[in-house]
C-alpha cells in the first residue's frame, strides 16, 4: 500500500491516542490540573473519542465500567492494607527501632542504599506503587536524613524503581495492560520477554543516577538558580 491507504489507519486510529496523551501531559506540566484531574481529563477525552467513532455502545460501556470498578476495588483494598501496616509500624515503634538499629550498626551509606533499592525492586514485582510508598517511606525518610542524601537524588532513584515495578513480572501493571490489548495468539510469556530490554535500560539508568548524582540534580538546581 502507498499513499493515503497506507497512512489512513495511522491517522485515524493512532492520532486520537497521541492527542489524549498530550492532553494529559500538558495539563499536568502546565499546572492546569493535578495528576488526578489530568487522569479525569484523559478519561473524558477517551469517552468523547469513543462517542465520535461510534464505539460507545452500552455493552462496551458496562464492560469498561465493571473492569474499572474491579481494578479500583483491588487497589483500594491494597491501599487500606498498606496504610494499616504503616500505622501499626509507626505506633508500635517498629519503625524507630529498625532505623535506630541501622544507625547504630555502622553500616556504610552505599550498603544501605543498595539494600533499599533492591527492596523497592522486589516489592515492585508484587505490589502497586502507592502501597510501596506507604510501606517503605516511613523507614526510608529517616535513613535518608541520617546519611545526608540529597532528597532530589534519592527521590529520582525511588521513582525509577517504582516505574520499573510497572514492567516487572508477575504483577507489573503495564504487562496486564499490554495483555488486554494484545492479540490472544500472543502468549503472556512473549510479553514478559519483550519488556526485558526496557527493564535492563531502567536498571542501567538507576545505576547511572546512583553513581553520578548530577544526572538527576543538575537541571532542577539550574532551574531553581542553585
C-alpha angles and dihedrals in degrees: 000000000000137000121006097352088059096049099035096086090050094051095040100044107022102039094067090052091051091048092050090050091048091049092054095045095044092047090055100040094045091051094240093125141009119249090262092049090046089054089052089051089052091051091049091049091049089050091052093047091051089049092051093047092049094241096116098103124155094250091050091048092049091048092050094047094046091049091049092049092050094050093043091051092052092048091047093055091046090053091047091051093046092047091050090048092051092048092049091051091049097048095042093054092238092126093053091044094053093045091049091049092054092044092052095041096078091233116166119248092241093053092052092045093051091049091050093051091046090052091051092050091051093046090049089065093061113022137045124258097256091054090048090057094047092049101042110030094070086061100034102049096060090046091050090054092044093055093040096236120170106259091217093051093047092045093054091051090047091053092048090055091048094051090048086057088065089062105038121096145270099030105013107147094219090053090059090046091055091045090056094053100033120095114268089240090070110084121225090242089063090055090049090051093047093061094054095094091050092050090050091049089049091052090048089052090050092052091047093052090045094053097035108037091179089073088070101031106038100079098041091048090048090052091049092048095242 
